[in-house]
């Protein structure tokens, strides 16, 4: 029977691929963003600065940015090493599409049941190698999971072919000859799995776009069914469940992140579910799939290993990203 042996939650921010002196370049989009989500509502940048002041200006020095970038790089190296130690045979990768492949629709929950995924240029360097690579998926396990979730009341989308990554042409001004995988997945392949992922199943959760977002409670339920389905899979394989994304962004909220980390460490599903959905919008919504990993690993008795939490700011009002690096390994 299959055995869940490893869980991970890892950010996939583009800031992780930038030099520290480039971090402040991202501020321009924050200044222009009319809907910066922060604590259950949207703000313009002037409103946010009026509310929070310029309390984070002290963290914008090149020295601070360099130190935080170094901590993030070190944490990613630790995460990759932990993944390698787990000796995984199969992976379930939880992520989302950010209008990269679904510009005109937002399926709530989809599982990719195709044979392979593609990565490489013109994807950004933090997400991909400098050449085209093809990674093998696990169609049999994907189809099995789709059936298992349908049987438990989940209305699933079966993604049989990976659509063209239209974001690449629009933003990178270059069209690939192959369907480049969304960045939530490519980051894991490149940064955690060293461009050598095992046979795996990409799960796409619509975390960003109302009104078809699964709630935190639904993501917890998803973890229940995922655990039971994997444990019943007849193959003798070691399985990892990995969540790609989070923590708070694009307004960084260190107090909120610390509360989330405490709830994750304590398997506090009631506490997570009690947080209003308005707190889980924009990039912060990616925290929801952390709960799926928790549910999948709890029965193993694994304790969360928090490698590091690094708040990374790019404006005086505190826009930026909270980088949390954590994993669950019951064998350690």
Short mmCIF file of C-alpha atoms in Angstrom, two decimals:
data_model
loop_
_atom_site.label_atom_id
_atom_site.label_comp_id
_atom_site.label_asym_id
_atom_site.label_seq_id
_atom_site.Cartn_x
_atom_site.Cartn_y
_atom_site.Cartn_z
CA UNK A 1 0.00 0.00 0.00
CA UNK A 2 1.11 3.59 -0.60
CA UNK A 3 2.57 5.48 2.35
CA UNK A 4 2.70 9.24 2.90
CA UNK A 5 6.23 9.96 4.08
CA UNK A 6 6.75 13.67 3.53
CA UNK A 7 4.91 16.99 3.44
CA UNK A 8 6.11 20.47 2.56
CA UNK A 9 4.86 24.04 2.23
CA UNK A 10 7.15 26.37 0.30
CA UNK A 11 6.75 29.88 -1.14
CA UNK A 12 7.27 30.36 -4.86
CA UNK A 13 7.78 34.10 -5.01
CA UNK A 14 9.54 35.76 -7.91
CA UNK A 15 11.42 37.78 -5.28
CA UNK A 16 13.33 34.59 -4.46
CA UNK A 17 14.90 34.80 -7.89
CA UNK A 18 15.77 38.47 -7.76
CA UNK A 19 18.92 40.10 -6.51
CA UNK A 20 18.36 42.11 -3.32
CA UNK A 21 18.95 45.37 -5.16
CA UNK A 22 16.04 44.49 -7.46
CA UNK A 23 13.43 43.95 -4.75
CA UNK A 24 12.31 47.57 -4.69
CA UNK A 25 11.51 47.44 -8.42
CA UNK A 26 8.38 45.46 -7.48
CA UNK A 27 7.11 48.43 -5.51
CA UNK A 28 5.85 50.12 -8.67
CA UNK A 29 3.07 47.58 -9.14
CA UNK A 30 2.07 47.97 -5.47
CA UNK A 31 1.79 51.74 -5.87
CA UNK A 32 -0.55 51.22 -8.83
CA UNK A 33 -2.59 48.35 -7.37
CA UNK A 34 -6.11 49.58 -6.47
CA UNK A 35 -6.91 46.35 -4.58
CA UNK A 36 -4.19 45.49 -2.11
CA UNK A 37 -5.77 42.86 0.15
CA UNK A 38 -4.97 43.29 3.84
CA UNK A 39 -6.96 42.03 6.80
CA UNK A 40 -10.30 41.30 5.23
CA UNK A 41 -10.54 44.27 2.85
CA UNK A 42 -8.84 46.00 -0.08
CA UNK A 43 -6.71 49.13 0.13
CA UNK A 44 -5.06 51.49 -2.31
CA UNK A 45 -1.40 52.11 -1.58
CA UNK A 46 -2.04 55.63 -0.22
CA UNK A 47 -4.73 54.21 2.08
CA UNK A 48 -2.37 51.49 3.27
CA UNK A 49 0.40 53.97 3.96
CA UNK A 50 -2.00 56.21 5.86
CA UNK A 51 -3.07 53.21 7.96
CA UNK A 52 0.34 51.64 8.60
CA UNK A 53 2.54 54.68 8.23
CA UNK A 54 6.05 54.12 6.95
CA UNK A 55 6.85 51.60 9.65
CA UNK A 56 8.72 49.28 7.29
CA UNK A 57 11.04 51.83 5.74
CA UNK A 58 13.80 50.68 8.09
CA UNK A 59 13.80 47.27 6.38
CA UNK A 60 14.35 48.62 2.87
CA UNK A 61 18.10 49.15 3.16
CA UNK A 62 20.30 47.06 0.90
CA UNK A 63 21.84 45.49 3.99
CA UNK A 64 18.45 44.29 5.24
CA UNK A 65 17.41 43.04 1.82
CA UNK A 66 20.68 41.18 1.34
CA UNK A 67 20.43 39.48 4.75
CA UNK A 68 16.85 38.39 4.14
CA UNK A 69 17.61 37.14 0.64
CA UNK A 70 20.47 35.07 2.06
CA UNK A 71 18.18 33.55 4.69
CA UNK A 72 15.65 32.62 2.00
CA UNK A 73 18.31 30.98 -0.14
CA UNK A 74 19.64 29.02 2.83
CA UNK A 75 16.11 27.90 3.75
CA UNK A 76 15.42 26.68 0.21
CA UNK A 77 18.61 24.63 0.33
CA UNK A 78 17.51 23.04 3.60
CA UNK A 79 14.07 22.31 2.14
CA UNK A 80 15.56 20.67 -0.94
CA UNK A 81 17.84 18.53 1.22
CA UNK A 82 14.90 17.44 3.39
CA UNK A 83 12.98 16.43 0.29
CA UNK A 84 15.93 14.39 -0.97
CA UNK A 85 16.30 12.60 2.38
CA UNK A 86 12.66 11.49 2.22
CA UNK A 87 13.39 9.28 -0.83
CA UNK A 88 10.04 9.96 -2.45
CA UNK A 89 8.67 7.74 -5.22
CA UNK A 90 5.55 9.76 -6.08
CA UNK A 91 4.48 13.36 -5.36
CA UNK A 92 1.19 15.21 -5.14
CA UNK A 93 1.88 18.90 -5.86
CA UNK A 94 -0.79 21.38 -4.76
CA UNK A 95 -0.73 24.75 -6.48
CA UNK A 96 -2.82 27.14 -8.54
CA UNK A 97 -3.07 28.88 -11.86
CA UNK A 98 -2.74 32.67 -11.86
CA UNK A 99 -4.37 33.30 -15.25
CA UNK A 100 -1.37 31.64 -16.84
CA UNK A 101 -3.23 28.79 -18.50
CA UNK A 102 -6.86 29.63 -17.59
CA UNK A 103 -7.34 33.27 -18.64
CA UNK A 104 -11.08 32.89 -19.16
CA UNK A 105 -12.20 30.30 -16.64
CA UNK A 106 -11.56 29.37 -13.01
CA UNK A 107 -12.25 25.71 -12.19
CA UNK A 108 -12.48 25.35 -8.42
CA UNK A 109 -10.40 22.17 -8.17
CA UNK A 110 -8.70 20.39 -11.06
CA UNK A 111 -6.38 17.43 -11.27
CA UNK A 112 -4.05 17.00 -14.22
CA UNK A 113 -4.34 13.47 -15.58
CA UNK A 114 -1.98 13.82 -18.53
CA UNK A 115 1.32 12.03 -19.02
CA UNK A 116 3.80 14.89 -18.82
CA UNK A 117 4.47 18.54 -18.08
CA UNK A 118 6.90 20.97 -19.67
CA UNK A 119 9.22 23.53 -18.14
CA UNK A 120 11.96 25.83 -19.39
CA UNK A 121 12.33 29.16 -21.22
CA UNK A 122 10.75 31.66 -21.43
CA UNK A 123 9.86 30.85 -17.82
CA UNK A 124 11.91 32.99 -15.43
CA UNK A 125 15.22 31.57 -14.18
CA UNK A 126 14.04 31.10 -10.59
CA UNK A 127 11.38 28.73 -11.94
CA UNK A 128 13.15 26.78 -14.66
CA UNK A 129 16.45 25.66 -16.16
CA UNK A 130 17.80 27.38 -19.25
CA UNK A 131 16.54 24.63 -21.56
CA UNK A 132 13.34 22.75 -22.29
CA UNK A 133 12.66 19.82 -19.95
CA UNK A 134 9.83 17.29 -19.84
CA UNK A 135 8.70 15.74 -16.56
CA UNK A 136 6.62 12.60 -16.21
CA UNK A 137 3.31 12.70 -14.39
CA UNK A 138 1.21 9.83 -13.03
CA UNK A 139 -2.01 9.50 -15.07
CA UNK A 140 -3.13 6.32 -13.30
CA UNK A 141 -2.90 7.86 -9.84
CA UNK A 142 -4.49 11.09 -11.08
CA UNK A 143 -7.50 9.23 -12.50
CA UNK A 144 -7.79 7.20 -9.30
CA UNK A 145 -7.78 10.40 -7.22
CA UNK A 146 -10.40 12.02 -9.43
CA UNK A 147 -12.67 9.03 -8.88
CA UNK A 148 -12.00 9.04 -5.14
CA UNK A 149 -12.85 12.73 -4.78
CA UNK A 150 -15.98 12.43 -6.88
CA UNK A 151 -17.14 9.58 -4.65
CA UNK A 152 -16.76 11.86 -1.61
CA UNK A 153 -18.83 14.74 -2.99
CA UNK A 154 -16.16 16.84 -4.68
CA UNK A 155 -17.09 18.05 -8.17
CA UNK A 156 -13.77 17.79 -9.93
CA UNK A 157 -12.31 19.11 -13.16
CA UNK A 158 -10.24 16.59 -15.11
CA UNK A 159 -7.46 18.46 -16.91
CA UNK A 160 -6.37 16.04 -19.63
CA UNK A 161 -4.01 18.30 -21.60
CA UNK A 162 -1.95 21.18 -20.28
CA UNK A 163 -3.11 24.40 -22.02
CA UNK A 164 -0.76 26.91 -23.55
CA UNK A 165 0.80 29.27 -21.03
CA UNK A 166 -0.60 32.53 -22.41
CA UNK A 167 1.03 34.54 -19.59
CA UNK A 168 4.42 33.83 -21.13
CA UNK A 169 3.57 35.53 -24.38
CA UNK A 170 1.79 38.42 -22.70
CA UNK A 171 4.30 39.21 -19.95
CA UNK A 172 7.57 37.77 -21.19
CA UNK A 173 6.92 38.81 -24.82
CA UNK A 174 7.92 35.35 -25.97
CA UNK A 175 5.81 32.39 -27.01
CA UNK A 176 7.06 28.94 -26.10
CA UNK A 177 6.87 25.98 -28.46
CA UNK A 178 5.49 23.88 -25.61
CA UNK A 179 2.92 24.43 -22.80
CA UNK A 180 5.08 25.86 -19.99
CA UNK A 181 3.80 24.77 -16.59
CA UNK A 182 2.48 27.52 -14.24
CA UNK A 183 5.04 28.94 -11.85
CA UNK A 184 3.55 27.30 -8.73
CA UNK A 185 4.68 23.94 -10.10
CA UNK A 186 7.81 24.93 -11.97
CA UNK A 187 9.26 26.42 -8.77
CA UNK A 188 8.95 23.10 -6.97
CA UNK A 189 10.46 21.18 -9.88
CA UNK A 190 13.39 23.56 -10.19
CA UNK A 191 14.16 24.68 -6.65
CA UNK A 192 13.14 21.67 -4.55
CA UNK A 193 13.44 18.70 -6.92
CA UNK A 194 16.50 19.84 -8.90
CA UNK A 195 14.61 19.50 -12.21
CA UNK A 196 14.16 15.79 -11.54
CA UNK A 197 10.68 15.29 -10.09
CA UNK A 198 9.31 11.79 -9.59
CA UNK A 199 6.10 10.70 -11.29
CA UNK A 200 3.61 13.12 -9.84
CA UNK A 201 0.10 14.55 -9.89
CA UNK A 202 -0.42 18.33 -10.18
CA UNK A 203 -3.53 19.51 -8.31
CA UNK A 204 -4.80 22.98 -9.24
CA UNK A 205 -6.86 24.83 -6.63
CA UNK A 206 -8.49 28.11 -7.64
CA UNK A 207 -7.20 30.09 -4.71
CA UNK A 208 -7.13 33.54 -6.32
CA UNK A 209 -10.37 34.21 -8.14
CA UNK A 210 -13.89 34.54 -6.69
CA UNK A 211 -16.48 33.15 -6.73
CA UNK A 212 -15.20 29.60 -7.23
CA UNK A 213 -12.52 29.60 -4.54
CA UNK A 214 -12.58 26.57 -2.23
CA UNK A 215 -12.83 27.66 1.40
CA UNK A 216 -10.28 26.84 4.06
CA UNK A 217 -12.71 24.25 5.45
CA UNK A 218 -13.03 22.68 1.99
CA UNK A 219 -9.24 22.49 1.61
CA UNK A 220 -9.09 20.72 4.97
CA UNK A 221 -11.72 18.24 3.78
CA UNK A 222 -9.68 17.78 0.60
CA UNK A 223 -6.75 16.74 2.76
CA UNK A 224 -8.89 14.13 4.52
CA UNK A 225 -9.95 12.51 1.25
CA UNK A 226 -6.46 12.80 -0.23
CA UNK A 227 -4.95 11.01 2.77
CA UNK A 228 -7.46 8.16 2.67
CA UNK A 229 -7.16 7.76 -1.08
CA UNK A 230 -3.36 7.63 -1.04
CA UNK A 231 -3.31 5.18 1.86
CA UNK A 232 -5.67 2.91 -0.12
CA UNK A 233 -3.62 3.09 -3.34
CA UNK A 234 -2.36 -0.48 -3.84
CA UNK A 235 1.12 0.41 -5.09
CA UNK A 236 4.00 0.11 -2.62
CA UNK A 237 5.31 3.67 -3.01
CA UNK A 238 6.50 6.52 -0.81
CA UNK A 239 4.40 9.65 -1.38
CA UNK A 240 5.06 13.35 -0.74
CA UNK A 241 2.35 16.00 -0.53
CA UNK A 242 3.69 19.48 -1.33
CA UNK A 243 1.94 22.85 -1.18
CA UNK A 244 3.38 25.64 -3.32
CA UNK A 245 2.74 29.26 -2.29
CA UNK A 246 2.08 31.58 0.67
CA UNK A 247 2.42 33.14 3.23
CA UNK A 248 0.95 36.70 3.38
CA UNK A 249 1.27 38.76 0.22
CA UNK A 250 1.16 41.15 -1.46
CA UNK A 251 0.76 43.07 1.76
CA UNK A 252 3.08 41.41 4.21
CA UNK A 253 1.45 40.79 7.61
CA UNK A 254 3.98 39.32 10.05
CA UNK A 255 1.52 39.12 12.95
CA UNK A 256 -0.95 37.16 10.83
CA UNK A 257 1.78 34.88 9.48
CA UNK A 258 3.01 34.03 12.97
CA UNK A 259 -0.53 33.16 14.00
CA UNK A 260 -0.90 30.91 10.96
CA UNK A 261 2.41 29.19 11.69
CA UNK A 262 1.28 28.47 15.25
CA UNK A 263 -1.99 27.00 14.02
CA UNK A 264 -0.15 24.86 11.48
CA UNK A 265 2.24 23.55 14.11
CA UNK A 266 -0.68 22.64 16.38
CA UNK A 267 -2.88 21.09 13.67
CA UNK A 268 -5.46 23.72 14.63
CA UNK A 269 -8.08 23.23 11.93
CA UNK A 270 -10.84 24.98 13.87
CA UNK A 271 -8.67 28.05 14.27
CA UNK A 272 -7.78 28.11 10.59
CA UNK A 273 -11.39 27.64 9.50
CA UNK A 274 -12.58 30.43 11.80
CA UNK A 275 -10.52 33.05 9.96
CA UNK A 276 -12.81 35.02 7.59
CA UNK A 277 -12.26 34.24 3.93
CA UNK A 278 -11.43 37.91 3.28
CA UNK A 279 -8.11 37.32 5.03
CA UNK A 280 -7.29 34.66 2.41
CA UNK A 281 -7.32 36.74 -0.76
CA UNK A 282 -4.75 37.58 -3.40
CA UNK A 283 -1.50 35.70 -2.74
CA UNK A 284 -2.33 35.08 0.91
CA UNK A 285 -4.99 32.66 -0.32
CA UNK A 286 -2.25 30.12 -1.01
CA UNK A 287 -2.11 29.38 2.72
CA UNK A 288 -5.31 27.35 2.32
CA UNK A 289 -3.48 24.42 0.75
CA UNK A 290 -1.10 24.26 3.71
CA UNK A 291 -4.06 22.81 5.60
CA UNK A 292 -4.35 20.07 2.98
CA UNK A 293 -0.76 19.04 3.65
CA UNK A 294 -1.45 19.09 7.41
CA UNK A 295 -4.44 16.80 7.05
CA UNK A 296 -2.52 14.42 4.82
CA UNK A 297 0.35 14.13 7.33
CA UNK A 298 -1.30 14.35 10.74
CA UNK A 299 -1.97 10.62 11.05
CA UNK A 300 1.78 9.97 10.75
CA UNK A 301 2.47 11.87 13.95
CA UNK A 302 4.86 14.21 12.15
CA UNK A 303 5.68 17.54 13.77
CA UNK A 304 6.14 20.60 11.61
CA UNK A 305 9.75 21.61 11.08
CA UNK A 306 9.87 25.37 10.56
CA UNK A 307 13.10 25.97 8.69
CA UNK A 308 12.66 29.76 8.68
CA UNK A 309 10.16 32.56 8.39
CA UNK A 310 11.48 35.61 6.54
CA UNK A 311 9.28 38.69 6.04
CA UNK A 312 10.51 40.46 2.91
CA UNK A 313 9.39 44.04 2.33
CA UNK A 314 9.57 46.26 -0.73
CA UNK A 315 7.73 49.44 0.35
CA UNK A 316 7.56 51.59 3.45
CA UNK A 317 3.89 50.63 4.01
CA UNK A 318 4.81 46.96 4.19
CA UNK A 319 3.97 45.47 0.82
CA UNK A 320 6.02 42.41 0.06
CA UNK A 321 5.85 38.73 0.95
CA UNK A 322 6.10 36.59 4.04
CA UNK A 323 8.34 33.66 3.16
CA UNK A 324 7.64 30.57 5.27
CA UNK A 325 9.65 27.40 4.78
CA UNK A 326 8.32 24.28 6.53
CA UNK A 327 8.11 20.54 6.15
CA UNK A 328 6.74 17.44 7.87
CA UNK A 329 8.80 14.26 7.95
CA UNK A 330 7.47 11.49 10.25
CA UNK A 331 10.71 9.52 9.88
CA UNK A 332 12.91 12.23 11.33
#
